Coordinates of N, CA and C in Angstrom, one line a residue:
M137 N 136.8 28.5 84.0 CA 135.6 28.8 84.8 C 134.9 27.5 85.1
I138 N 134.2 27.5 86.2 CA 133.4 26.4 86.7 C 132.1 26.2 85.8
Q139 N 131.9 25.1 85.2 CA 130.8 24.9 84.4 C 129.8 23.8 84.9
L140 N 130.3 22.9 85.8 CA 129.5 21.8 86.3 C 129.6 21.8 87.8
V141 N 128.5 21.8 88.5 CA 128.4 21.6 89.9 C 127.8 20.2 90.2
A142 N 128.6 19.4 90.8 CA 128.1 18.0 91.2 C 127.9 17.9 92.7
F143 N 126.6 17.7 93.0 CA 126.2 17.6 94.4 C 126.2 16.1 94.8
L144 N 127.1 15.7 95.7 CA 127.3 14.3 96.0 C 126.3 13.9 97.0
G145 N 125.7 12.7 96.9 CA 124.8 12.1 97.8 C 124.3 10.8 97.5
N146 N 123.5 10.2 98.3 CA 122.8 8.9 98.0 C 121.4 9.1 97.7
Y147 N 120.9 8.5 96.7 CA 119.4 8.6 96.4 C 118.6 7.7 97.2
G148 N 117.3 8.1 97.4 CA 116.4 7.3 98.3 C 116.0 8.1 99.5
N149 N 114.7 8.0 99.8 CA 114.2 8.8 101.0 C 114.9 8.6 102.3
E150 N 115.4 7.3 102.4 CA 116.0 7.0 103.7 C 117.3 7.7 103.9
Y151 N 117.9 8.3 102.8 CA 119.2 9.0 102.9 C 119.0 10.5 102.9
A152 N 117.8 11.0 102.6 CA 117.6 12.4 102.3 C 118.1 13.4 103.3
K153 N 118.0 13.1 104.6 CA 118.3 14.0 105.7 C 119.6 13.6 106.4
T154 N 120.4 12.7 105.8 CA 121.6 12.2 106.4 C 122.7 13.2 106.2
R155 N 123.8 13.0 107.1 CA 125.0 13.9 107.0 C 125.7 13.7 105.6
H156 N 125.7 12.5 105.1 CA 126.3 12.3 103.8 C 125.6 13.0 102.7
N157 N 124.4 13.4 102.9 CA 123.6 14.0 101.8 C 123.5 15.5 102.0
V158 N 124.5 16.1 102.7 CA 124.4 17.5 103.0 C 124.5 18.4 101.7
A159 N 125.2 17.8 100.7 CA 125.2 18.6 99.4 C 123.9 18.7 98.7
W160 N 123.1 17.6 98.7 CA 121.8 17.6 98.2 C 120.9 18.6 99.0
Q161 N 121.0 18.6 100.3 CA 120.3 19.5 101.1 C 120.6 20.9 100.8
F162 N 121.9 21.2 100.5 CA 122.3 22.5 100.1 C 121.6 22.9 98.8
E163 N 121.6 22.0 97.8 CA 121.0 22.3 96.5 C 119.5 22.7 96.7
E164 N 118.8 21.9 97.5 CA 117.4 22.1 97.8 C 117.1 23.4 98.5
S165 N 118.1 23.9 99.2 CA 117.9 25.1 100.0 C 118.2 26.4 99.2
L166 N 118.8 26.2 98.0 CA 119.1 27.4 97.2 C 117.9 28.2 96.9
P167 N 117.9 29.5 97.0 CA 116.7 30.3 96.7 C 116.2 30.1 95.3
F168 N 117.0 29.8 94.4 CA 116.6 29.6 93.0 C 116.4 28.1 92.6
A169 N 116.4 27.2 93.6 CA 116.2 25.8 93.4 C 115.0 25.5 92.5
N170 N 113.9 26.2 92.7 CA 112.7 25.9 92.0 C 112.8 26.4 90.5
K171 N 113.8 27.1 90.2 CA 114.0 27.5 88.8 C 114.7 26.4 88.0
L172 N 115.3 25.5 88.6 CA 116.1 24.4 87.9 C 115.1 23.3 87.5
S173 N 115.2 22.9 86.2 CA 114.4 21.8 85.7 C 115.3 20.6 85.5
W174 N 115.0 19.6 86.3 CA 115.9 18.4 86.3 C 115.4 17.3 85.4
Q175 N 116.4 16.7 84.7 CA 116.1 15.6 83.8 C 116.9 14.3 84.2
S176 N 116.4 13.2 84.0 CA 117.2 11.9 84.3 C 118.1 11.6 83.1
K177 N 119.4 11.7 83.4 CA 120.4 11.5 82.3 C 121.7 11.3 83.0
F178 N 122.6 10.7 82.3 CA 124.0 10.6 82.7 C 124.1 9.9 84.1
K179 N 123.3 8.9 84.3 CA 123.3 8.2 85.6 C 123.0 9.1 86.8
G180 N 122.2 10.1 86.5 CA 121.9 11.1 87.5 C 120.7 12.0 87.1
E181 N 120.6 13.1 87.9 CA 119.6 14.1 87.6 C 120.4 15.4 87.2
I182 N 120.1 16.0 86.1 CA 120.9 17.1 85.6 C 120.0 18.3 85.3
A183 N 120.4 19.5 85.5 CA 119.7 20.7 85.2 C 120.8 21.7 84.7
S184 N 120.3 22.8 84.1 CA 121.2 23.8 83.6 C 120.6 25.1 83.5
C185 N 121.4 26.1 83.4 CA 120.9 27.5 83.2 C 122.0 28.3 82.5
T186 N 121.7 29.4 82.0 CA 122.8 30.3 81.4 C 123.4 31.1 82.5
P187 N 124.6 31.6 82.4 CA 125.2 32.5 83.4 C 124.3 33.8 83.6
A188 N 123.7 34.3 82.5 CA 122.8 35.5 82.6 C 121.6 35.1 83.5
E189 N 121.0 34.0 83.3 CA 119.9 33.5 84.1 C 120.3 33.5 85.6
L190 N 121.5 32.9 85.9 CA 121.9 32.7 87.2 C 122.1 34.1 87.9
A191 N 122.7 35.0 87.1 CA 122.9 36.4 87.6 C 121.6 37.1 87.9
Q192 N 120.6 36.9 87.1 CA 119.3 37.5 87.3 C 118.6 36.8 88.6
W193 N 118.7 35.5 88.7 CA 118.1 34.9 89.9 C 118.8 35.4 91.2
A194 N 120.1 35.5 91.1 CA 120.9 36.0 92.3 C 120.4 37.4 92.7
C195 N 120.1 38.2 91.7 CA 119.6 39.5 92.0 C 118.2 39.5 92.5
D196 N 117.3 38.7 91.9 CA 115.9 38.6 92.3 C 115.8 38.1 93.7
Y197 N 116.6 37.1 94.1 CA 116.5 36.5 95.4 C 117.5 37.2 96.4
K198 N 118.1 38.3 96.0 CA 119.0 39.1 96.9 C 120.2 38.2 97.4
I199 N 120.7 37.4 96.5 CA 121.9 36.6 96.9 C 123.1 37.5 96.6
A200 N 123.1 38.1 95.4 CA 124.2 38.9 94.9 C 123.8 39.8 93.8
S201 N 124.2 41.1 93.9 CA 123.8 42.1 92.9 C 124.8 43.2 93.0
K202 N 124.7 44.1 92.0 CA 125.6 45.3 92.0 C 125.0 46.3 93.0
K203 N 125.8 47.3 93.3 CA 125.3 48.3 94.4 C 124.0 49.0 94.0
D204 N 123.8 49.1 92.7 CA 122.5 49.8 92.3 C 121.3 48.8 92.2
G205 N 121.6 47.5 92.6 CA 120.5 46.6 92.7 C 120.3 45.8 91.4
S206 N 121.1 46.0 90.4 CA 121.0 45.3 89.1 C 121.8 44.0 89.2
P207 N 121.6 43.1 88.3 CA 122.4 41.8 88.3 C 123.9 42.1 88.1
I208 N 124.7 41.2 88.8 CA 126.1 41.3 88.6 C 126.5 41.0 87.2
L209 N 127.6 41.5 86.7 CA 128.0 41.4 85.3 C 128.5 39.9 85.1
V210 N 128.2 39.4 83.9 CA 128.6 38.1 83.5 C 129.8 38.3 82.6
P211 N 130.9 37.6 82.9 CA 132.1 37.7 82.1 C 131.8 37.5 80.6
E212 N 132.4 38.2 79.7 CA 132.2 38.1 78.3 C 132.4 36.7 77.7
D213 N 133.4 36.0 78.3 CA 133.8 34.7 77.7 C 133.1 33.6 78.6
S214 N 132.1 33.8 79.2 CA 131.4 32.8 80.0 C 130.9 31.7 79.1
P215 N 130.8 30.5 79.7 CA 130.2 29.4 78.9 C 128.8 29.6 78.6
A216 N 128.3 28.9 77.6 CA 126.8 29.1 77.3 C 125.9 28.6 78.4
H217 N 126.3 27.5 79.1 CA 125.5 27.0 80.1 C 126.3 26.6 81.3
I218 N 125.7 26.6 82.5 CA 126.2 26.0 83.7 C 125.3 24.8 84.1
Y219 N 126.0 23.7 84.4 CA 125.2 22.5 84.6 C 125.3 22.1 86.1
F220 N 124.2 21.5 86.6 CA 124.0 21.1 88.0 C 123.7 19.6 87.9
L221 N 124.4 18.8 88.7 CA 124.2 17.3 88.7 C 124.1 16.7 90.0
K222 N 123.1 15.8 90.1 CA 123.0 15.0 91.3 C 123.1 13.5 90.9
P223 N 124.3 12.9 91.0 CA 124.5 11.5 90.6 C 123.6 10.6 91.4
Q224 N 123.0 9.6 90.6 CA 122.1 8.7 91.2 C 122.7 7.3 91.3
T225 N 124.0 7.3 91.5 CA 124.8 6.0 91.5 C 125.1 5.5 92.9
Y226 N 124.7 6.2 93.9 CA 125.2 6.0 95.3 C 126.6 6.6 95.3
M227 N 127.0 7.0 96.6 CA 128.2 7.9 96.8 C 129.4 7.3 96.2
N228 N 129.7 6.0 96.4 CA 131.0 5.5 96.0 C 131.2 5.3 94.5
L229 N 130.2 5.6 93.7 CA 130.3 5.5 92.3 C 129.9 6.9 91.6
S230 N 130.0 7.9 92.4 CA 129.6 9.3 91.9 C 130.4 9.6 90.6
G231 N 131.6 9.2 90.5 CA 132.4 9.6 89.3 C 131.9 9.1 88.0
E232 N 131.2 7.9 88.1 CA 130.6 7.4 86.9 C 129.6 8.3 86.2
S233 N 128.9 9.0 87.0 CA 127.9 10.0 86.5 C 128.6 11.3 86.1
I234 N 129.5 11.7 86.9 CA 130.2 13.0 86.6 C 131.0 12.9 85.3
I235 N 131.7 11.8 85.1 CA 132.5 11.7 83.9 C 131.6 11.7 82.6
Q236 N 130.4 11.1 82.7 CA 129.6 11.1 81.5 C 129.2 12.6 81.1
V237 N 128.9 13.4 82.1 CA 128.6 14.8 81.8 C 129.8 15.5 81.3
V238 N 130.9 15.3 81.9 CA 132.2 15.9 81.5 C 132.5 15.6 80.0
N239 N 132.4 14.3 79.7 CA 132.7 13.8 78.3 C 131.7 14.4 77.3
F240 N 130.4 14.3 77.7 CA 129.4 14.8 76.7 C 129.5 16.2 76.4
Y241 N 129.8 17.1 77.4 CA 129.8 18.5 77.1 C 131.3 19.0 76.9
K242 N 132.2 18.0 76.8 CA 133.6 18.4 76.5 C 134.2 19.3 77.6
L243 N 134.0 19.0 78.8 CA 134.5 19.8 79.9 C 135.8 19.2 80.4
K244 N 136.5 19.9 81.3 CA 137.7 19.4 81.9 C 137.6 19.3 83.4
P245 N 138.4 18.6 84.1 CA 138.3 18.5 85.6 C 138.3 19.9 86.2
E246 N 139.1 20.8 85.7 CA 139.2 22.1 86.3 C 137.9 22.9 86.1
N247 N 136.9 22.4 85.3 CA 135.6 23.1 85.1 C 134.6 22.5 86.1
V248 N 135.0 21.6 87.0 CA 134.1 20.9 87.9 C 134.2 21.3 89.3
L249 N 133.1 21.6 90.0 CA 133.0 21.8 91.4 C 132.2 20.7 92.0
V250 N 132.8 20.0 93.0 CA 132.2 18.9 93.7 C 131.8 19.4 95.1
V251 N 130.5 19.3 95.4 CA 130.0 19.7 96.7 C 129.8 18.4 97.6
H252 N 130.3 18.5 98.8 CA 130.3 17.2 99.6 C 130.4 17.5 101.1
D253 N 130.1 16.5 101.9 CA 130.3 16.6 103.3 C 131.7 16.4 103.7
E254 N 132.1 17.0 104.9 CA 133.5 16.9 105.3 C 133.7 16.7 106.8
L255 N 134.2 15.5 107.1 CA 134.4 15.1 108.5 C 135.4 15.9 109.2
E256 N 136.4 16.5 108.5 CA 137.5 17.2 109.1 C 137.2 18.6 109.4
L257 N 135.9 19.1 109.1 CA 135.5 20.4 109.4 C 134.3 20.3 110.4
A258 N 134.3 21.1 111.4 CA 133.2 21.1 112.4 C 131.9 21.6 111.7
L259 N 130.8 21.2 112.3 CA 129.5 21.8 111.8 C 129.5 23.3 112.0
G260 N 129.0 24.0 111.0 CA 129.1 25.5 111.0 C 130.2 26.1 110.1
F261 N 131.0 25.2 109.6 CA 132.1 25.6 108.7 C 131.8 25.2 107.3
A262 N 132.3 26.0 106.3 CA 132.3 25.7 104.9 C 133.6 26.0 104.4
S263 N 134.0 25.3 103.3 CA 135.3 25.5 102.7 C 135.3 25.4 101.2
F264 N 135.9 26.3 100.5 CA 136.0 26.3 99.1 C 137.5 26.1 98.8
K265 N 137.8 25.1 98.0 CA 139.2 24.8 97.8 C 139.4 24.2 96.4
W266 N 140.7 24.2 96.0 CA 141.1 23.6 94.7 C 142.0 22.4 95.0
S267 N 141.7 21.3 94.4 CA 142.5 20.1 94.5 C 142.7 19.6 95.9
G268 N 143.7 18.9 96.2 CA 144.0 18.4 97.5 C 143.7 16.9 97.7
G269 N 143.7 16.5 99.0 CA 143.5 15.1 99.4 C 142.0 14.8 99.3
L270 N 141.8 13.5 99.6 CA 140.4 13.0 99.5 C 139.8 12.8 100.9
G271 N 140.6 12.8 101.9 CA 140.0 12.7 103.3 C 139.2 11.4 103.5
G272 N 139.5 10.3 102.7 CA 138.7 9.1 102.9 C 137.3 9.2 102.3
H273 N 137.0 10.2 101.6 CA 135.6 10.4 101.1 C 135.4 9.6 99.8
N274 N 134.5 8.6 99.8 CA 134.3 7.7 98.6 C 133.9 8.4 97.4
G275 N 133.1 9.5 97.5 CA 132.6 10.2 96.4 C 133.8 11.0 95.7
L276 N 134.7 11.5 96.5 CA 135.9 12.2 95.9 C 136.8 11.1 95.3
R277 N 136.9 10.0 96.0 CA 137.8 9.0 95.5 C 137.3 8.5 94.1
S278 N 136.0 8.3 93.9 CA 135.4 7.9 92.7 C 135.7 9.0 91.6
T279 N 135.5 10.2 92.0 CA 135.7 11.3 91.0 C 137.2 11.4 90.6
K280 N 138.1 11.3 91.5 CA 139.5 11.3 91.2 C 139.8 10.2 90.2
A281 N 139.2 9.0 90.5 CA 139.5 7.8 89.7 C 139.1 8.0 88.2
V282 N 138.0 8.6 88.0 CA 137.5 8.8 86.6 C 138.3 9.9 85.9
F283 N 138.7 10.9 86.7 CA 139.5 12.0 86.1 C 141.0 11.7 86.0
N284 N 141.4 10.8 86.8 CA 142.8 10.5 86.9 C 143.6 11.7 87.4
T285 N 142.9 12.5 88.2 CA 143.6 13.6 88.8 C 142.7 14.1 89.9
A286 N 143.3 14.8 90.9 CA 142.5 15.4 92.0 C 142.3 16.9 91.8
D287 N 142.7 17.3 90.6 CA 142.6 18.8 90.3 C 141.2 19.2 89.9
F288 N 140.4 19.3 90.8 CA 139.0 19.9 90.6 C 138.6 20.6 91.8
W289 N 137.6 21.5 91.7 CA 137.2 22.3 92.8 C 136.3 21.5 93.8
R290 N 136.3 22.0 95.0 CA 135.5 21.4 96.0 C 134.8 22.4 96.9
L291 N 133.6 22.2 97.2 CA 132.9 23.0 98.2 C 132.5 22.0 99.3
R292 N 133.1 22.2 100.5 CA 132.9 21.3 101.6 C 132.1 21.9 102.7
F293 N 131.2 21.0 103.2 CA 130.3 21.4 104.4 C 130.7 20.6 105.6
G294 N 131.1 21.2 106.6 CA 131.6 20.5 107.8 C 130.4 19.8 108.5
I295 N 130.7 18.5 108.8 CA 129.8 17.7 109.6 C 130.4 17.3 110.9
G296 N 131.7 17.5 111.0 CA 132.4 17.1 112.3 C 132.6 15.5 112.4
R297 N 133.5 15.1 113.2 CA 133.8 13.7 113.5 C 133.0 13.3 114.7
P298 N 132.5 12.0 114.7 CA 131.8 11.5 115.9 C 132.9 11.1 117.0
E299 N 132.5 11.0 118.2 CA 133.4 10.6 119.2 C 133.6 9.1 119.1
H300 N 132.7 8.3 118.5 CA 132.9 6.9 118.3 C 133.6 6.7 117.0
K301 N 134.0 5.4 116.7 CA 134.8 5.1 115.5 C 133.9 4.6 114.3
D302 N 132.6 4.5 114.5 CA 131.8 4.0 113.5 C 131.4 5.1 112.5
I303 N 132.3 5.4 111.6 CA 132.1 6.6 110.7 C 130.9 6.3 109.8
A304 N 130.8 5.1 109.3 CA 129.7 4.8 108.3 C 128.4 5.0 108.9
S305 N 128.1 4.6 110.1 CA 126.8 4.8 110.7 C 126.6 6.3 111.0
Y306 N 127.7 7.0 111.3 CA 127.6 8.4 111.6 C 127.1 9.2 110.4
V307 N 127.8 9.0 109.2 CA 127.5 9.8 108.0 C 126.2 9.5 107.4
L308 N 125.7 8.2 107.7 CA 124.4 7.8 107.2 C 123.3 8.0 108.2
S309 N 123.6 8.8 109.3 CA 122.5 9.1 110.3 C 122.0 10.5 110.0
N310 N 120.8 10.8 110.4 CA 120.2 12.1 110.2 C 120.8 13.2 111.1
F311 N 120.8 14.4 110.6 CA 121.2 15.6 111.4 C 120.1 15.7 112.5
M312 N 120.5 16.1 113.7 CA 119.6 16.4 114.7 C 119.0 17.8 114.4
A313 N 117.8 18.1 115.1 CA 117.1 19.3 114.8 C 117.9 20.5 114.9
E314 N 118.7 20.6 116.0 CA 119.5 21.8 116.2 C 120.6 21.9 115.2
E315 N 121.1 20.8 114.8 CA 122.2 20.8 113.7 C 121.6 21.2 112.4
A316 N 120.4 20.8 112.1 CA 119.7 21.3 110.9 C 119.5 22.8 110.8
E317 N 119.2 23.4 112.0 CA 119.1 24.8 112.1 C 120.4 25.5 111.8
I318 N 121.5 25.0 112.3 CA 122.8 25.5 112.0 C 123.1 25.4 110.5
L319 N 122.8 24.3 109.9 CA 123.0 24.1 108.5 C 122.3 25.1 107.6
M320 N 121.1 25.4 108.0 CA 120.3 26.4 107.2 C 121.0 27.7 107.2
Q321 N 121.6 28.1 108.3 CA 122.3 29.4 108.3 C 123.6 29.3 107.5
V322 N 124.2 28.2 107.5 CA 125.4 28.0 106.7 C 125.0 28.0 105.2
F323 N 124.0 27.3 104.9 CA 123.5 27.3 103.5 C 123.2 28.7 103.0
N324 N 122.5 29.5 103.8 CA 122.1 30.8 103.3 C 123.3 31.7 102.9
Q325 N 124.4 31.5 103.7 CA 125.6 32.3 103.4 C 126.4 31.7 102.3
T326 N 126.4 30.4 102.2 CA 127.2 29.7 101.1 C 126.6 29.9 99.8
S327 N 125.3 30.2 99.7 CA 124.7 30.4 98.4 C 125.3 31.6 97.7
V328 N 125.8 32.5 98.5 CA 126.5 33.7 97.9 C 127.8 33.3 97.3
L329 N 128.6 32.4 98.0 CA 129.8 31.9 97.5 C 129.6 31.1 96.2
L330 N 128.6 30.3 96.1 CA 128.3 29.5 94.9 C 128.1 30.4 93.7
V331 N 127.2 31.4 93.9 CA 126.9 32.2 92.7 C 128.2 33.0 92.3
K332 N 129.0 33.5 93.2 CA 130.2 34.2 92.9 C 131.2 33.3 92.2
A333 N 131.3 32.0 92.6 CA 132.2 31.1 92.0 C 131.8 30.8 90.6
L334 N 130.5 30.6 90.4 CA 130.1 30.3 89.0 C 130.1 31.4 88.1
L335 N 130.1 32.6 88.6 CA 130.1 33.8 87.7 C 131.5 34.5 87.7
S336 N 132.5 33.8 88.2 CA 133.9 34.4 88.2 C 134.8 33.8 87.2
K337 N 135.6 34.6 86.6 CA 136.6 34.1 85.6 C 137.8 33.5 86.4
D338 N 137.9 33.9 87.7 CA 139.0 33.3 88.5 C 138.5 33.0 89.9
P339 N 137.9 31.8 90.0 CA 137.3 31.4 91.3 C 138.4 31.3 92.4
A340 N 139.7 31.2 92.0 CA 140.7 31.1 93.1 C 140.8 32.3 94.0
K341 N 140.3 33.4 93.4 CA 140.3 34.7 94.2 C 139.4 34.5 95.5
L342 N 138.4 33.6 95.5 CA 137.5 33.4 96.6 C 138.1 32.5 97.7
I343 N 139.2 31.9 97.4 CA 139.8 31.0 98.4 C 140.3 31.7 99.7
Q344 N 140.8 32.9 99.5 CA 141.4 33.6 100.7 C 140.3 33.8 101.7
E345 N 139.1 34.2 101.3 CA 138.0 34.4 102.2 C 137.3 33.1 102.6
W346 N 137.2 32.1 101.6 CA 136.3 31.0 101.8 C 137.1 29.7 102.0
G347 N 138.4 29.7 102.1 CA 139.2 28.5 102.2 C 138.8 27.7 103.4
K348 N 138.5 28.3 104.5 CA 138.0 27.6 105.7 C 137.2 28.7 106.5
K349 N 135.9 28.7 106.4 CA 135.2 29.8 107.0 C 134.2 29.4 108.0
K350 N 134.2 29.9 109.2 CA 133.2 29.6 110.2 C 132.1 30.5 110.0
L351 N 130.9 30.0 109.7 CA 129.7 30.8 109.4 C 128.7 30.9 110.5
V352 N 128.7 29.9 111.4 CA 127.8 29.8 112.5 C 128.6 29.4 113.8

């Protein structure tokens, strides 16, 4: 099961609304974001909750619930806690923060979900996948380096490729107003995926629907 969600981004106000920080923007948009209590640790900011708490929040905020309106069931062998991490190392050293959490809580790469921006997906798309290539993403490259494997979960938000070749300036530029509106619609729907993935014994079952999904 997934026990750690690592939202990749760059810290600092100047990066807050950039394309490269779409994962942090997603975290901030979560209906239950105000329920998370963040602490400075592991070269980042970390928060946690129990699976039961997450199921209750999902029900309260109408993200996911059973047909009768009660919280969805939590698997009996669920971990005691689910962790949320925002590395404060800058993007290209994200793995240094992630591996500290993994080692401290005795997790494995397959227990980790990395949330990040994706140039190869157009804006309006989201993708949930297992393992695979790095697509030139420095945060993924750093994570693979500390794990010595690419076998971890990814939640990708499409930002599209620019027409010019200056990728660095593109990913570090802010979303335009109309793009931000599209993102909010994507985030609203993807919060459902996140909850289901974290409360599932077999997240791979979600890949058929969410492997590459156009949401807007």
